[in-house]
Short mmCIF file of C-alpha atoms (C1' of nucleotides) in Angstrom, two decimals:
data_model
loop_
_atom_site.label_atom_id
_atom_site.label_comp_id
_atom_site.label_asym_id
_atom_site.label_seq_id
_atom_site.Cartn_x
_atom_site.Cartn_y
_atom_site.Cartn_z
CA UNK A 1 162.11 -88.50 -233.87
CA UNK A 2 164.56 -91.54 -235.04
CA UNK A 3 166.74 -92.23 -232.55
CA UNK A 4 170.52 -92.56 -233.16
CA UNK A 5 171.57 -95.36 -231.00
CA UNK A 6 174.18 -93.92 -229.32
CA UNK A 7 176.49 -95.93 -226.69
CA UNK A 8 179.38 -95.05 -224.97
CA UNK A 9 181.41 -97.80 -226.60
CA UNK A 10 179.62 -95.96 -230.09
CA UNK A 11 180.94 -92.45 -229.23
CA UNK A 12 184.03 -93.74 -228.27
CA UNK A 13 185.00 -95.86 -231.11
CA UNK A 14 183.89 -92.70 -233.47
CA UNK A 15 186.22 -90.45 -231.44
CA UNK A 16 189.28 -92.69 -232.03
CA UNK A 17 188.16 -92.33 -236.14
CA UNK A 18 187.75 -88.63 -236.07
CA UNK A 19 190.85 -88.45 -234.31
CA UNK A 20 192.62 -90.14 -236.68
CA UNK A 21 191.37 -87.89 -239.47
CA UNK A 22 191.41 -83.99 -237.44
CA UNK A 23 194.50 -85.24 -234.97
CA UNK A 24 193.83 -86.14 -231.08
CA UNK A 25 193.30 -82.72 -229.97
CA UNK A 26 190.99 -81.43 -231.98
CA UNK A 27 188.63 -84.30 -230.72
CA UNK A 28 185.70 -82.75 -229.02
CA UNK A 29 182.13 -83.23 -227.46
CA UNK A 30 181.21 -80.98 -229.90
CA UNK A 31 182.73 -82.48 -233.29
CA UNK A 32 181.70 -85.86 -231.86
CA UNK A 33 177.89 -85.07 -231.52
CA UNK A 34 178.10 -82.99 -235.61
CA UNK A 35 179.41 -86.43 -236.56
CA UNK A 36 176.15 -88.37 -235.24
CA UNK A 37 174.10 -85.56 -236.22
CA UNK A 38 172.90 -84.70 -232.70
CA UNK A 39 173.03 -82.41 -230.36
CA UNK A 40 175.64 -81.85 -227.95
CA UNK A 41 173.87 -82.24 -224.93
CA UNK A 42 173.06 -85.73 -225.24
CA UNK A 43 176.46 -87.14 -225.57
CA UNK A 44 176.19 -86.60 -221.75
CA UNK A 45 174.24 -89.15 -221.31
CA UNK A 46 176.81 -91.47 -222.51
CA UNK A 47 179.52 -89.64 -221.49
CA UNK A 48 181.04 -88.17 -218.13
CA UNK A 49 182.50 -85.37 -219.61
CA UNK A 50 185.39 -84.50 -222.56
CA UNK A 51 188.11 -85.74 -220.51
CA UNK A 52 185.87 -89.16 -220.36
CA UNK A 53 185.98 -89.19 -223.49
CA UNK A 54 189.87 -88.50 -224.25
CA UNK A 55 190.77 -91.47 -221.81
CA UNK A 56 188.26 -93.94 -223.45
CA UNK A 57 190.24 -93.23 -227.26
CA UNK A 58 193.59 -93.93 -225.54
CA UNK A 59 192.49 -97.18 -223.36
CA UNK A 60 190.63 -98.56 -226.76
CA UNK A 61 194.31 -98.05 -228.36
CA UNK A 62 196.36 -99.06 -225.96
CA UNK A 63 194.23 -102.41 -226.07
CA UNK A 64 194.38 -102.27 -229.54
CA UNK A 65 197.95 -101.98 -229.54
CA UNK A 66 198.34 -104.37 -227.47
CA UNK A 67 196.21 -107.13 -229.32
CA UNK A 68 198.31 -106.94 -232.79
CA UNK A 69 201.57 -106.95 -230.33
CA UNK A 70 200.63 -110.27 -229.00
CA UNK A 71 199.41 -111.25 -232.64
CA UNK A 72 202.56 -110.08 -233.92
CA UNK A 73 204.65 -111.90 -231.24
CA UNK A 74 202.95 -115.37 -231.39
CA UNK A 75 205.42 -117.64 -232.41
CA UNK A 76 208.38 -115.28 -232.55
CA UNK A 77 211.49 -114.79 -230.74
CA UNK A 78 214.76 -112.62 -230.54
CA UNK A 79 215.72 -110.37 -233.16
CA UNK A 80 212.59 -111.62 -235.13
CA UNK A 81 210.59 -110.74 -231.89
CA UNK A 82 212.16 -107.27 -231.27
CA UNK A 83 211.70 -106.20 -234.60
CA UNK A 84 207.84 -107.33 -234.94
CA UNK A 85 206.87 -105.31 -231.92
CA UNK A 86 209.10 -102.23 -232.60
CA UNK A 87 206.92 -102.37 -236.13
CA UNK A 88 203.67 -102.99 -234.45
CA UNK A 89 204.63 -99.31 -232.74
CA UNK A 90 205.35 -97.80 -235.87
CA UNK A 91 202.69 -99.21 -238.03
CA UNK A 92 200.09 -98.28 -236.13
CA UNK A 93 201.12 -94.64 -235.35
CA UNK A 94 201.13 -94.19 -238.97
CA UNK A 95 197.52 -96.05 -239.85
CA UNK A 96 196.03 -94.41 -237.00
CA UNK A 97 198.20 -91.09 -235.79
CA UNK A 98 194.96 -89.48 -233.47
CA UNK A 99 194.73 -93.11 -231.63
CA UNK A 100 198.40 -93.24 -231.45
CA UNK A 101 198.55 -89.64 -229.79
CA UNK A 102 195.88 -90.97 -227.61
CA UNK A 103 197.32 -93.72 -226.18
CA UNK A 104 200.56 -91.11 -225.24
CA UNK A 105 197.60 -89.29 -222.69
CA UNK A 106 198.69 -89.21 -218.85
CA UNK A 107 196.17 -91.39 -217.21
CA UNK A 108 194.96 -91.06 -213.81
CA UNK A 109 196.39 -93.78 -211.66
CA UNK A 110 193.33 -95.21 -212.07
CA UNK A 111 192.69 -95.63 -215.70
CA UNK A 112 196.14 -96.54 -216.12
CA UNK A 113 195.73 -99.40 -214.00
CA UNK A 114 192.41 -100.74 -215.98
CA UNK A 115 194.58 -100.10 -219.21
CA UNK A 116 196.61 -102.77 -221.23
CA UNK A 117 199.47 -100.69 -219.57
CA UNK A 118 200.75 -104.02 -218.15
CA UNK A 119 200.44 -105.98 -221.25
CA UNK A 120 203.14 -103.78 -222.97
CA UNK A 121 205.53 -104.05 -220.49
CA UNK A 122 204.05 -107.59 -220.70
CA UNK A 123 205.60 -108.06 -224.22
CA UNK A 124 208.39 -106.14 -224.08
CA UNK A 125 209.62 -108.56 -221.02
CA UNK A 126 208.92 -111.30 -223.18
CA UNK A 127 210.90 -110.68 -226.04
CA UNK A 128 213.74 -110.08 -223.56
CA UNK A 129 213.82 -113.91 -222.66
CA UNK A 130 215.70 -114.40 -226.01
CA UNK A 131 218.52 -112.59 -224.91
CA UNK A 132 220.62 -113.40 -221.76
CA UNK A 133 219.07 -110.52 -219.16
CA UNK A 134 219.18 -111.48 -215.57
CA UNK A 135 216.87 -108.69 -213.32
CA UNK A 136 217.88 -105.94 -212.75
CA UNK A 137 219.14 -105.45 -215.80
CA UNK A 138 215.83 -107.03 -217.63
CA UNK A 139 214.02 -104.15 -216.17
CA UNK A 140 216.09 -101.59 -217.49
CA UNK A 141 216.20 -103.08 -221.06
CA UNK A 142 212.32 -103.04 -221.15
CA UNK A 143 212.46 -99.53 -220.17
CA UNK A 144 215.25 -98.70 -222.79
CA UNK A 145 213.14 -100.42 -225.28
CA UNK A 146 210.21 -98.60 -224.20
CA UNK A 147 211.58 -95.29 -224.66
CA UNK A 148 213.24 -95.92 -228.17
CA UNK A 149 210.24 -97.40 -229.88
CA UNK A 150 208.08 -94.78 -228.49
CA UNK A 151 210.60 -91.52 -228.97
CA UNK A 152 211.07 -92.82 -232.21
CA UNK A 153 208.09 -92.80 -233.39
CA UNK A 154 207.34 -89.79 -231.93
CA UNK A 155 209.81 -87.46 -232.91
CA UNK A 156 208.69 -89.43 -237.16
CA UNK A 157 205.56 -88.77 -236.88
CA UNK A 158 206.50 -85.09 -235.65
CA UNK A 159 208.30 -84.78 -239.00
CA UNK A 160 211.78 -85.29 -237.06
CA UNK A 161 213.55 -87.11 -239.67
CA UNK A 162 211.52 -86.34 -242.90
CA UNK A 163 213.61 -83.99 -245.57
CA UNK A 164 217.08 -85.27 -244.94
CA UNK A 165 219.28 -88.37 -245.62
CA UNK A 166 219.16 -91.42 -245.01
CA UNK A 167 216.04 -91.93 -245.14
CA UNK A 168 213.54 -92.46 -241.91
CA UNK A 169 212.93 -96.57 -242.81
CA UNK A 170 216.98 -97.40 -242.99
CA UNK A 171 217.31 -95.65 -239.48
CA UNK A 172 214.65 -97.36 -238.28
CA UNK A 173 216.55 -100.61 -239.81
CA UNK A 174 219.80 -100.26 -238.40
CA UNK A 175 218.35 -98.97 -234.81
CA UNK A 176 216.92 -102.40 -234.36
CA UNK A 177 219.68 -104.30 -235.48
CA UNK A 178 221.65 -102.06 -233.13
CA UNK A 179 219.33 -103.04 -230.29
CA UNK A 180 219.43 -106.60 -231.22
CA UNK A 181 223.27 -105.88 -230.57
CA UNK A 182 222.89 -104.35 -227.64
CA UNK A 183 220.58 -106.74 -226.01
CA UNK A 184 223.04 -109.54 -226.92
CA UNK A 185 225.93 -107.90 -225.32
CA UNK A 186 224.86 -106.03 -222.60
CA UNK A 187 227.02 -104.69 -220.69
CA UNK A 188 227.73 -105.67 -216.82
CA UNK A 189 227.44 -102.88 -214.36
CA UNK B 1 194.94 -45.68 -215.92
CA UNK B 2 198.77 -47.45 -215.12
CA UNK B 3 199.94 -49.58 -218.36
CA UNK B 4 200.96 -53.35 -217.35
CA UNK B 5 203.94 -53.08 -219.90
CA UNK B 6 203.12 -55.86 -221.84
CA UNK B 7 205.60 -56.97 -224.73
CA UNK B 8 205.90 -60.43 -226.70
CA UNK B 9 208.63 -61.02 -224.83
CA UNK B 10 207.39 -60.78 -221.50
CA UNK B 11 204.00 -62.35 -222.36
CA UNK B 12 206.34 -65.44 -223.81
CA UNK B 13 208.29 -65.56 -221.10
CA UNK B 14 205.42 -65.50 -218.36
CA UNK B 15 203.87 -68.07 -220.52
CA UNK B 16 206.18 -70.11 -219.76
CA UNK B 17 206.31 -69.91 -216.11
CA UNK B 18 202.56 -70.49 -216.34
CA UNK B 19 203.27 -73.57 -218.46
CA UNK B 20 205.73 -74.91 -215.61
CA UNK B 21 202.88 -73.95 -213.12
CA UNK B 22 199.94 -75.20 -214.49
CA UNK B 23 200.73 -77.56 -217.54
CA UNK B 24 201.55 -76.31 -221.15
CA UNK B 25 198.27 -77.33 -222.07
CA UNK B 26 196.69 -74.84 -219.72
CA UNK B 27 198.16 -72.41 -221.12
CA UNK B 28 195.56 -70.03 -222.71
CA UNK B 29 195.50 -66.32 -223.55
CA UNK B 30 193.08 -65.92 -220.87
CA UNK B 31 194.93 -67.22 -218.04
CA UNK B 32 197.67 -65.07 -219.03
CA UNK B 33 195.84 -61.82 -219.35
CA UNK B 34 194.87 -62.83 -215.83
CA UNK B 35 198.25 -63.35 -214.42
CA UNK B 36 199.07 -59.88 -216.00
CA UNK B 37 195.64 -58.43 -214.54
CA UNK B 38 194.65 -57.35 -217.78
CA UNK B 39 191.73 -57.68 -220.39
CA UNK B 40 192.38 -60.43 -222.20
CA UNK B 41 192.09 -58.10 -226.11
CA UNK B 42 194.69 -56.10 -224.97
CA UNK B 43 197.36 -59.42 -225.30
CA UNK B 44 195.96 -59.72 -229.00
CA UNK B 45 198.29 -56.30 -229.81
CA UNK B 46 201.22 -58.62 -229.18
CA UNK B 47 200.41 -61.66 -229.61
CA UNK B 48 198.63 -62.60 -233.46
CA UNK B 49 196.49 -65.65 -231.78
CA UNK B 50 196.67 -68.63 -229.01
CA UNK B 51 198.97 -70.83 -230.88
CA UNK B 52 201.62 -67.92 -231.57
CA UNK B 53 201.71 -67.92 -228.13
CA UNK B 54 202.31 -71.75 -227.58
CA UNK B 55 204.89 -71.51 -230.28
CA UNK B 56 206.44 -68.57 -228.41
CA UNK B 57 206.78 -70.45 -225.32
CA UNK B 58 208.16 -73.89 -227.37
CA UNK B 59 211.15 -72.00 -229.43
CA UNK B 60 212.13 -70.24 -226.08
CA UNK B 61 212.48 -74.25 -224.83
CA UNK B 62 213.87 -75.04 -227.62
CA UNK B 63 216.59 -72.49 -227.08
CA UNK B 64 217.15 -72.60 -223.64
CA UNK B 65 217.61 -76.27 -224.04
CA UNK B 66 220.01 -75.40 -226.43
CA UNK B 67 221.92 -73.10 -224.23
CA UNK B 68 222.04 -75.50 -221.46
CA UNK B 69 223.39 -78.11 -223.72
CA UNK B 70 226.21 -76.11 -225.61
CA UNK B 71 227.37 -75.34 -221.89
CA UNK B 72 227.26 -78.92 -220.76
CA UNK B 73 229.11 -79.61 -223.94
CA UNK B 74 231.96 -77.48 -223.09
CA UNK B 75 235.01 -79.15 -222.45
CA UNK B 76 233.63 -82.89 -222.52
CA UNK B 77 233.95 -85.91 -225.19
CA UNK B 78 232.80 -89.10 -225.43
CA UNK B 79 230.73 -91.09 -222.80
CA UNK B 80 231.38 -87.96 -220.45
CA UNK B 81 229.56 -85.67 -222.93
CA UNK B 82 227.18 -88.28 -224.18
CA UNK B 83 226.16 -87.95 -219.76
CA UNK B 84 225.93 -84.28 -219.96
CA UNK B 85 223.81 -83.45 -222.60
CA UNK B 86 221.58 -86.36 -221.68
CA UNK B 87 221.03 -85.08 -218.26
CA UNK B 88 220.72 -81.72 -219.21
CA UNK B 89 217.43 -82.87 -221.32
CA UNK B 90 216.29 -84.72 -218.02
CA UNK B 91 217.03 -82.60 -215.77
CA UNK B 92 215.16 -79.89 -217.93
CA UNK B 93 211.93 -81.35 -217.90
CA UNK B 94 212.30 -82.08 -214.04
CA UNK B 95 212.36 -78.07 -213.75
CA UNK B 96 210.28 -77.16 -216.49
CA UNK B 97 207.72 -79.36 -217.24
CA UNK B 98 205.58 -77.18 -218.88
CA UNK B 99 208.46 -75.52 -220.97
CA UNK B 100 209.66 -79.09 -221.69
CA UNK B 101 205.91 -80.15 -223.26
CA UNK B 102 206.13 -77.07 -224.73
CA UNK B 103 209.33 -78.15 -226.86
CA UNK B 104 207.78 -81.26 -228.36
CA UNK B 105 204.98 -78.93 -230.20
CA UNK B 106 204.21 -79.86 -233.39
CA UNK B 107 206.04 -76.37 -235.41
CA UNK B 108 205.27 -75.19 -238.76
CA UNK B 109 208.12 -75.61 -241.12
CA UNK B 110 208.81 -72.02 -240.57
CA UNK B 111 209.05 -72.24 -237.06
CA UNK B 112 210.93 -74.86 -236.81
CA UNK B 113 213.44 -73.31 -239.72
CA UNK B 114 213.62 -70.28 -236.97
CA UNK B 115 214.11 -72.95 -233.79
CA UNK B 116 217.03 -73.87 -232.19
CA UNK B 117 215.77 -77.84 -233.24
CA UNK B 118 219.44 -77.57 -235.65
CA UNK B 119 221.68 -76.79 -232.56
CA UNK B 120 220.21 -79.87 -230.92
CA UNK B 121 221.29 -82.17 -233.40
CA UNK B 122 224.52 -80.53 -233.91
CA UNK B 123 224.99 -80.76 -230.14
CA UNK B 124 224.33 -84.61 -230.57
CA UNK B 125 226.34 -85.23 -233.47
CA UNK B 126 229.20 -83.37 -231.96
CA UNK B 127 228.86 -86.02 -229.29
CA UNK B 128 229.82 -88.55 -231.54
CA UNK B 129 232.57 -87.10 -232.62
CA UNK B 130 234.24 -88.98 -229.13
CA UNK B 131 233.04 -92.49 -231.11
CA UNK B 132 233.62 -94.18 -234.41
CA UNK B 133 231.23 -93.91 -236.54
CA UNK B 134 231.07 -92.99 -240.06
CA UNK B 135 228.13 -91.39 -242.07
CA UNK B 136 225.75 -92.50 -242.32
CA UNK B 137 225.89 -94.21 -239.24
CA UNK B 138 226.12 -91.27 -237.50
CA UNK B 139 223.15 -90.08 -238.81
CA UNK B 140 221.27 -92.96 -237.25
CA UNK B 141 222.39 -92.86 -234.08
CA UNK B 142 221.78 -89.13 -233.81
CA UNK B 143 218.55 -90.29 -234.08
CA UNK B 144 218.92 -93.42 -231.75
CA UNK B 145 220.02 -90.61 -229.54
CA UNK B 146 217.43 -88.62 -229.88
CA UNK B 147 214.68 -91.35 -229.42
CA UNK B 148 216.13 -92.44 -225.90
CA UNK B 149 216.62 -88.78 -224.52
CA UNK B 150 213.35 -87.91 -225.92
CA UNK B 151 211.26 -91.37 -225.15
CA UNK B 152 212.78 -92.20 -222.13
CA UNK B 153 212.16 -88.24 -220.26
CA UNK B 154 208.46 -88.18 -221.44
CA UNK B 155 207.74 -91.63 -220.32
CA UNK B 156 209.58 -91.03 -216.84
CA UNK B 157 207.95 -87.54 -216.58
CA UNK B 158 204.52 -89.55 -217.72
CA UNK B 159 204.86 -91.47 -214.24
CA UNK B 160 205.76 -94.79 -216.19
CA UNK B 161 208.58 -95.73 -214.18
CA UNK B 162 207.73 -94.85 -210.76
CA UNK B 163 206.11 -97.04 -207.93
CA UNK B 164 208.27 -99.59 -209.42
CA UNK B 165 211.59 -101.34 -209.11
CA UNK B 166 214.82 -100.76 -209.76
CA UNK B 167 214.63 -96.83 -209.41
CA UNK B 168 214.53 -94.46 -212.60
CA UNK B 169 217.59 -92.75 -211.74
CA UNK B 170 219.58 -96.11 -211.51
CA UNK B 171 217.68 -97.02 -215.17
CA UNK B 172 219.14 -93.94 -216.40
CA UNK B 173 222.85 -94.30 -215.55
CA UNK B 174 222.64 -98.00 -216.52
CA UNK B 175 220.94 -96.81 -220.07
CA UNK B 176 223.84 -94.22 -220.49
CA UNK B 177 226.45 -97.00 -219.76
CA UNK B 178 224.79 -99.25 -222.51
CA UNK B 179 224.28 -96.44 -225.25
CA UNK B 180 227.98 -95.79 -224.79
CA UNK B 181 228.66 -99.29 -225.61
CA UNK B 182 226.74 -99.90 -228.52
CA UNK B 183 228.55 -96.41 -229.85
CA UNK B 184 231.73 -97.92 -229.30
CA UNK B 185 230.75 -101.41 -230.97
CA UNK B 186 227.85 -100.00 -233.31
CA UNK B 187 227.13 -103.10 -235.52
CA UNK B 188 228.28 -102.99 -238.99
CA UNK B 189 225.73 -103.28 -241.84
"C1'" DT C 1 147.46 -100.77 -222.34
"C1'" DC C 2 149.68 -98.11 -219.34
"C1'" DA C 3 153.79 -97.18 -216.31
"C1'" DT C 4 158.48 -96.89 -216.39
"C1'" DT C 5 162.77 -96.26 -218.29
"C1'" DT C 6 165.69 -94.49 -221.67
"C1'" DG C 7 167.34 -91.39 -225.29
"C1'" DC C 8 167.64 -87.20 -227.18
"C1'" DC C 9 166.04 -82.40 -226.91
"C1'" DT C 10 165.90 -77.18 -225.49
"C1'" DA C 11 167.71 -73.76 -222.64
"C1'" DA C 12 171.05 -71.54 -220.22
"C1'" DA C 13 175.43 -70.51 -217.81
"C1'" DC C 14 180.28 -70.26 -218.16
"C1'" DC C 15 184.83 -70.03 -220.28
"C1'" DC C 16 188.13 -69.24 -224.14
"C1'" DT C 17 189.22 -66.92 -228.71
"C1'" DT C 18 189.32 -63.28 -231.76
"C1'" DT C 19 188.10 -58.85 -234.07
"C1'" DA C 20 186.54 -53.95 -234.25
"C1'" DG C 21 186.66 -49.75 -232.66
"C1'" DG C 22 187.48 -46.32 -228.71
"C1'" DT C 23 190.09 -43.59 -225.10
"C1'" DA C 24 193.91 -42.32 -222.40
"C1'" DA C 25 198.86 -42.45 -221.65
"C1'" DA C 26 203.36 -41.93 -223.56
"C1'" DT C 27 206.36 -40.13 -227.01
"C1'" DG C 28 208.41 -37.02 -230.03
"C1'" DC C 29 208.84 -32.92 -232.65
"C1'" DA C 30 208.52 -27.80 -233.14
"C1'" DT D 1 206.50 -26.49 -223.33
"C1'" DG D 2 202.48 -27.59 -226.31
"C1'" DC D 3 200.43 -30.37 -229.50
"C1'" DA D 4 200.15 -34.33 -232.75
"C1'" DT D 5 200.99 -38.89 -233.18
"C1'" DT D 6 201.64 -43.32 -231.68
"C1'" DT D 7 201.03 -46.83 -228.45
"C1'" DA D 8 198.77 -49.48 -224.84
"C1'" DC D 9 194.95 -51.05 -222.95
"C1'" DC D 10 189.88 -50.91 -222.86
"C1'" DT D 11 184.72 -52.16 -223.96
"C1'" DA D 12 181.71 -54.71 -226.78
"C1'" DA D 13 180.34 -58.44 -229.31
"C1'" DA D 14 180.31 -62.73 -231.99
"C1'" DG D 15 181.47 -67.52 -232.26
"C1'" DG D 16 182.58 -72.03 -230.37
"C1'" DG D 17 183.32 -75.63 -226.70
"C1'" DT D 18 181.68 -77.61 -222.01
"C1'" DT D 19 178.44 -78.88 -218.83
"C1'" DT D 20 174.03 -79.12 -216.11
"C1'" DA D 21 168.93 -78.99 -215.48
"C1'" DG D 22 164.76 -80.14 -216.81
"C1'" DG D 23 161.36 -81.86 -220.54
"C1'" DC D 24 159.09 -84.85 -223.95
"C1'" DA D 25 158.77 -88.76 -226.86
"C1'" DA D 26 160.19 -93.43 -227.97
"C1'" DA D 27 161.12 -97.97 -226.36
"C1'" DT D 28 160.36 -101.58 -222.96
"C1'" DG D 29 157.84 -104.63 -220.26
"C1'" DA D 30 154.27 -106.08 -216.95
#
DNA sequence: TCATTTGCCTAAACCCTTTAGGTAAATGCA
DNA sequence: TGCATTTACCTAAAGGGTTTAGGCAAATGA
């Protein structure tokens, strides 16, 4: 009997792949152990149960997302700024959709608070200190920016803007110069 | 033997209420033959499977959404309208989350041919109608529109704005107030 | 080398989905 | 009203996912 070395950190990082390739929810216990070629059972071992295993694919992406964002942002400021992390979004919901979907799972209190959580709101705030923002209103901007990037690139990946004119990229284009705008002249209460 | 009087319609509709009880992802044929205190076989003579059922329960969403926001509509223009329809996709998912999670399902092309998903960006575009824009520029911020509404309610209802300053609901009026000025100064190309 | 720990296994219980085929209630036509 | 048909719900069973309990063999380490 060879065994197959399995980890949690093993099981989890092959549950973010084979949700990228069969989409987030069809990740199971079950499809995880077929892929080692073992049998259920002993994923439990490794793992506390399903749910476990759900919130270990979306902290591993939200960290990952949060590594190319600071990569992405080094250097980087303003528009140039904005525009680099509102790609990071988008780029990697398209390489890896089943991680992406992950990372949109409601987290205990708990788990979100051990999550890069913070470091997105993190960056976000940053690129904000190349526009003119005083608090409150920085707050609400990171939220605004929050909710674009990520219903954006929701509502594309659901298929939202595919089969009609103009095309998804030049929306995507103008948005950000639009929130470059925006940012820059933002109005006073 | 006393028959339950089970029809699509009433198993859709009672979906949904179980949706807003228990989470659209709880939602299962079983839990609903149970709520009708029936065997669960005798839901398969009106329903074809489990995800006719979950796409049931999203196009009702869909159109009550709809019907909410065509009477919001009524009457209103510009930043006045651009507040009502907004709020009526907030306020939905306050009172129906599950019905709300329900409406971002991923629908067949044939589904969503069927769903009211065209009356919601009619409703949108007929918003802009109060602004200046020209196609395609309307196009985009249809979908700038879209993004925010949809981004900003699943984040909120995802608990990522509470437990921290300023308030949500002051984050949403001051997003309204700076949507409606980038509409009225949308950056040229 | 032998005891301990660790990793994966079998077995079994439980829940959800779906289909096939049956019976009783409701309906509808003569 | 009586009977045939249709309709509504049922039982049974197969298939798959989750999870726990308990077992044996491989790895570790004194």
């Amino acid at each position: 009997m060879v065994r197959a070395g399995l980890t949690t950190t093993r099981l989890i990082q092959a549950g973010a792949e084979l949700a990228d390739d069969v989409g987030f929810d069809q990740v199971t216990v079950s499809a995880l152990a077929r892929r080692f070629d073992v049998k259920v059972a002993s994923l439990y071992s490794h793992l506390k149960n399903s749910q476990d295993l759900k919130t270990g694919i979306a902290l591993l992406a939200l960290e990952e997302l949060a590594d190319r964002g600071a990569t992405a942002l080094a250097g980087r400021a303003g528009k140039d700024a904005l525009t680099a992390l509102a790609n990071v979004y988008r780029d990697y919901a398209r390489e890896h959709p089943g991680r992406y979907a992950a990372a949109q799972l409601r987290l205990t209190p708990e788990a979100a608070a051990a999550s890069a959580g913070s470091r997105h709101s993190q960056m976000t705030r940053a690129i904000l200190r190349g526009y003119d923002l005083t608090e409150p209103d920085q707050t609400h901007a990171v939220r605004l920016l929050g909710s674009v990037f990520h219903g954006y690139v929701s509502l594309e990946m659901g298929g939202g803007f595919s089969h009609s004119a103009p095309d998804s990229q030049e929306t995507w284009t103008r948005i950000l110069d639009a929130l470059d705008a925006l940012l820059r002249n933002w109005p006073a209460r």
